[in-house]
Coordinates of C-alpha atoms in Angstrom, one line a residue:
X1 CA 93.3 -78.2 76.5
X2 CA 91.1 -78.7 73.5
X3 CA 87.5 -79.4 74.1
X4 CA 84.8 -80.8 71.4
X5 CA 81.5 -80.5 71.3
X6 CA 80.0 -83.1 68.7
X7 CA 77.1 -82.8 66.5
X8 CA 76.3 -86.4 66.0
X9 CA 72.9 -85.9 64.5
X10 CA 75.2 -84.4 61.2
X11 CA 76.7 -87.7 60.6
X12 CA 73.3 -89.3 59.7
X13 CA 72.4 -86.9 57.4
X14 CA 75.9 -86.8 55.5
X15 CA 76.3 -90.3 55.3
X16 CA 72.3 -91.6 54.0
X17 CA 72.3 -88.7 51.6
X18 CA 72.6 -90.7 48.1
X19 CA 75.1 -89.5 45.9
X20 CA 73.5 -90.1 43.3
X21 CA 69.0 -91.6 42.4
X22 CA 67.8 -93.1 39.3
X23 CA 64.6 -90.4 39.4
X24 CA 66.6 -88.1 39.2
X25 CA 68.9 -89.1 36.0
X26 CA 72.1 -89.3 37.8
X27 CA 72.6 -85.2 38.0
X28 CA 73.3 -83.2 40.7
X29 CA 71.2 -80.9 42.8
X30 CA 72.9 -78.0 41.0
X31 CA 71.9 -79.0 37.5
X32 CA 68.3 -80.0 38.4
X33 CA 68.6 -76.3 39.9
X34 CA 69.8 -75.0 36.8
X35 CA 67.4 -77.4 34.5
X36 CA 64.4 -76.5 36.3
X37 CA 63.3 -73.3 34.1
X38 CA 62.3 -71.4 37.3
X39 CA 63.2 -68.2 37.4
X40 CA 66.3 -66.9 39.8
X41 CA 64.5 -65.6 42.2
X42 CA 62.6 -68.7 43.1
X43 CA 65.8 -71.2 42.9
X44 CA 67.8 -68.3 44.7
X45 CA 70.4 -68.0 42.1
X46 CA 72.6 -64.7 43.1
X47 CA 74.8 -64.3 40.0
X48 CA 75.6 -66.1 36.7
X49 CA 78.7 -66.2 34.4
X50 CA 79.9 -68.0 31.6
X51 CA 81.0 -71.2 33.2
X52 CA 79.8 -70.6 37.0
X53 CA 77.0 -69.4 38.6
X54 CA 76.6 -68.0 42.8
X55 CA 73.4 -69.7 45.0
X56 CA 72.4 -69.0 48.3
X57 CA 72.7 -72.2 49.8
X58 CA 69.7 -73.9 51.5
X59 CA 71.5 -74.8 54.4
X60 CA 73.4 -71.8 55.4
X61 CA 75.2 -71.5 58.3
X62 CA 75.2 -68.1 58.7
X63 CA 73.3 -64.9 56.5
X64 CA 74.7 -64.9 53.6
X65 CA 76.4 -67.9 53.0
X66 CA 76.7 -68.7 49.1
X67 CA 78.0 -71.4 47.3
X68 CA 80.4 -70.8 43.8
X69 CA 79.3 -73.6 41.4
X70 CA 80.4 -74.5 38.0
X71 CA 77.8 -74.9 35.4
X72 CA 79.6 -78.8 34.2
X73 CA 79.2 -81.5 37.3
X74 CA 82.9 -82.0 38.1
X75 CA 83.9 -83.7 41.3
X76 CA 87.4 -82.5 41.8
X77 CA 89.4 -79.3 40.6
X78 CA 91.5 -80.9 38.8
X79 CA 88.3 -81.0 36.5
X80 CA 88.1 -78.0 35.5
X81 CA 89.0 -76.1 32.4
X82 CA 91.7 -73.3 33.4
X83 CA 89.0 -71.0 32.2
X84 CA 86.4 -72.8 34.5
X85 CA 89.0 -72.3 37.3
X86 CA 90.2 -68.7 36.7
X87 CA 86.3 -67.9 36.7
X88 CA 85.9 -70.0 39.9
X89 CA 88.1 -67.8 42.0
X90 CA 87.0 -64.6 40.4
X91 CA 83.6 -65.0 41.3
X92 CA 84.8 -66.2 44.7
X93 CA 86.4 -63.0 44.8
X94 CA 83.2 -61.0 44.0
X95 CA 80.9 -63.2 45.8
X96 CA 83.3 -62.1 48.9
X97 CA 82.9 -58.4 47.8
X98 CA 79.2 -58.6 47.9
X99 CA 78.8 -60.0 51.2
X100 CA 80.7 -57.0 52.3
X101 CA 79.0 -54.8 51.2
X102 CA 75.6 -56.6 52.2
X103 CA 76.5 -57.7 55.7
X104 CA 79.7 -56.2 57.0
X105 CA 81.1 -59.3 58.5
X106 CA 84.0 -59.8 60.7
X107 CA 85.5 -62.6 58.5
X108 CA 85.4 -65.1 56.1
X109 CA 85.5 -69.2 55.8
X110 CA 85.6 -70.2 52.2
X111 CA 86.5 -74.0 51.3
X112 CA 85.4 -76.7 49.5
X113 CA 84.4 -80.2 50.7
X114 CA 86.0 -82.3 47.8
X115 CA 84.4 -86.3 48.2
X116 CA 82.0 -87.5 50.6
X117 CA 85.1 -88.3 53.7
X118 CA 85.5 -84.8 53.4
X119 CA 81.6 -83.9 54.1
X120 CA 80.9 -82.9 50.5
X121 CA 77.2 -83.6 50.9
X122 CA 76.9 -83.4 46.5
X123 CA 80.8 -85.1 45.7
X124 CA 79.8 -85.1 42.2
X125 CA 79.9 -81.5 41.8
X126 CA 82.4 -79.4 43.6
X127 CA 81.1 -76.0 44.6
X128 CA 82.6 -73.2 46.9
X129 CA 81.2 -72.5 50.3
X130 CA 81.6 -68.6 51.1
X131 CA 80.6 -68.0 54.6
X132 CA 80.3 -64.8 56.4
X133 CA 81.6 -64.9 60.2
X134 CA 80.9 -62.6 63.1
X135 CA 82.9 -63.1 66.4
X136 CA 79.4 -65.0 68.8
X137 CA 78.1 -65.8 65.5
X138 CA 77.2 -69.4 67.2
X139 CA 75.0 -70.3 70.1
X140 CA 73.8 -73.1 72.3
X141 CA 71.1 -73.5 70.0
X142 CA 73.2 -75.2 67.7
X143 CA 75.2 -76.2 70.5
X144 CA 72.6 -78.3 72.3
X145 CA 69.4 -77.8 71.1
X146 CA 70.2 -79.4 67.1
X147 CA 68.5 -76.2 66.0
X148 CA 70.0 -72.7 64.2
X149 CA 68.8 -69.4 63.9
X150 CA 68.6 -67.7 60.8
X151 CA 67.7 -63.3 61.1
X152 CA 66.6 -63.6 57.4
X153 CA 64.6 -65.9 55.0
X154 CA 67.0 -67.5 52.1
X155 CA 65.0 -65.5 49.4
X156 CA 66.0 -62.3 51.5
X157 CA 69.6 -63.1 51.3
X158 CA 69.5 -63.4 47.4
X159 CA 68.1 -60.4 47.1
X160 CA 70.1 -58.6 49.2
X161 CA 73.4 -60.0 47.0
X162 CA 72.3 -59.5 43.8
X163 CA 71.5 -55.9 44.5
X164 CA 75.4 -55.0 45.1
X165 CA 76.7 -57.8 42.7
X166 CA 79.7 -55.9 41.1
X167 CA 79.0 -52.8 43.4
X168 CA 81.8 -54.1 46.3
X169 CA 85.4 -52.2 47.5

């Protein structure tokens, strides 16, 4: 028999998260990233390319979890220039390269979340979760205590991938 264990506290934070403020001109968290003018290593940008760019994301679940973003604010693949697309999966591709050869997982979840019923959290601009996965890679910290455990700061984890960006099997 299947058993659940729900995270109810998630559902708040997915559902009041505006999709979009007026202080913030109607763009996404990705382009205010990319508008900024701070330097990578302080917005934790991993890799850029001509129409996408790689970010360890803020809210990993695991070491090493990056998102694949493309540079426009699209909500749905469909979106996307075929050149947009073809560079989305490559860089998928070497984004999964690089985390092998930085952390040696076990396996791989890699998805989008397309619209806010799936639990895109920014549903105006897709992006690709890439998440390294290690069999126990979970506890009952985030089981029952609402809380996860992270071995290394985010700023770690960009570093770590940009220095064997391109260098993977």
């Amino acid at each position: 028999m299947l058993e659940r264990l729900w995270s109810g506290w998630r559902a708040s934070y997915v559902t009041s998260a505006p999709n979009r403020t007026a202080d913030d001109g109607g763009r996404s968290v990705f382009t205010r990233l990319l508008q900024s003018g701070l330097p990578d290593e302080e917005t934790h940008v991993v890799h850029r390319g001509a129409t996408c760019f790689v970010v360890a994301n803020v809210f990993p679940y695991t070491s090493g979890h990056v998102l694949v973003v493309p540079y426009r604010e699209v909500a749905d693949l469909t979106d996307l220039s075929e050149q947009e697309r073809t560079e989305l999966w490559a860089t998928v591709d070497q984004a999964i390269r690089a985390i092998r050869t930085a952390y040696a997982p076990e396996g791989f979840n890699v998805g989008f979340n397309l619209g806010r019923p799936a639990g895109g959290s920014v549903p105006n601009h897709l992006h690709v979760h890439v998440v390294p996965r290690w069999t126990g890679d979970t506890n009952f910290m985030s089981a029952i205590a609402n809380t996860q455990t992270l071995p290394e700061a985010i700023g770690e984890t960009a570093r770590r991938l940009r220095a064997v960006w391109g260098a993977g099997p």
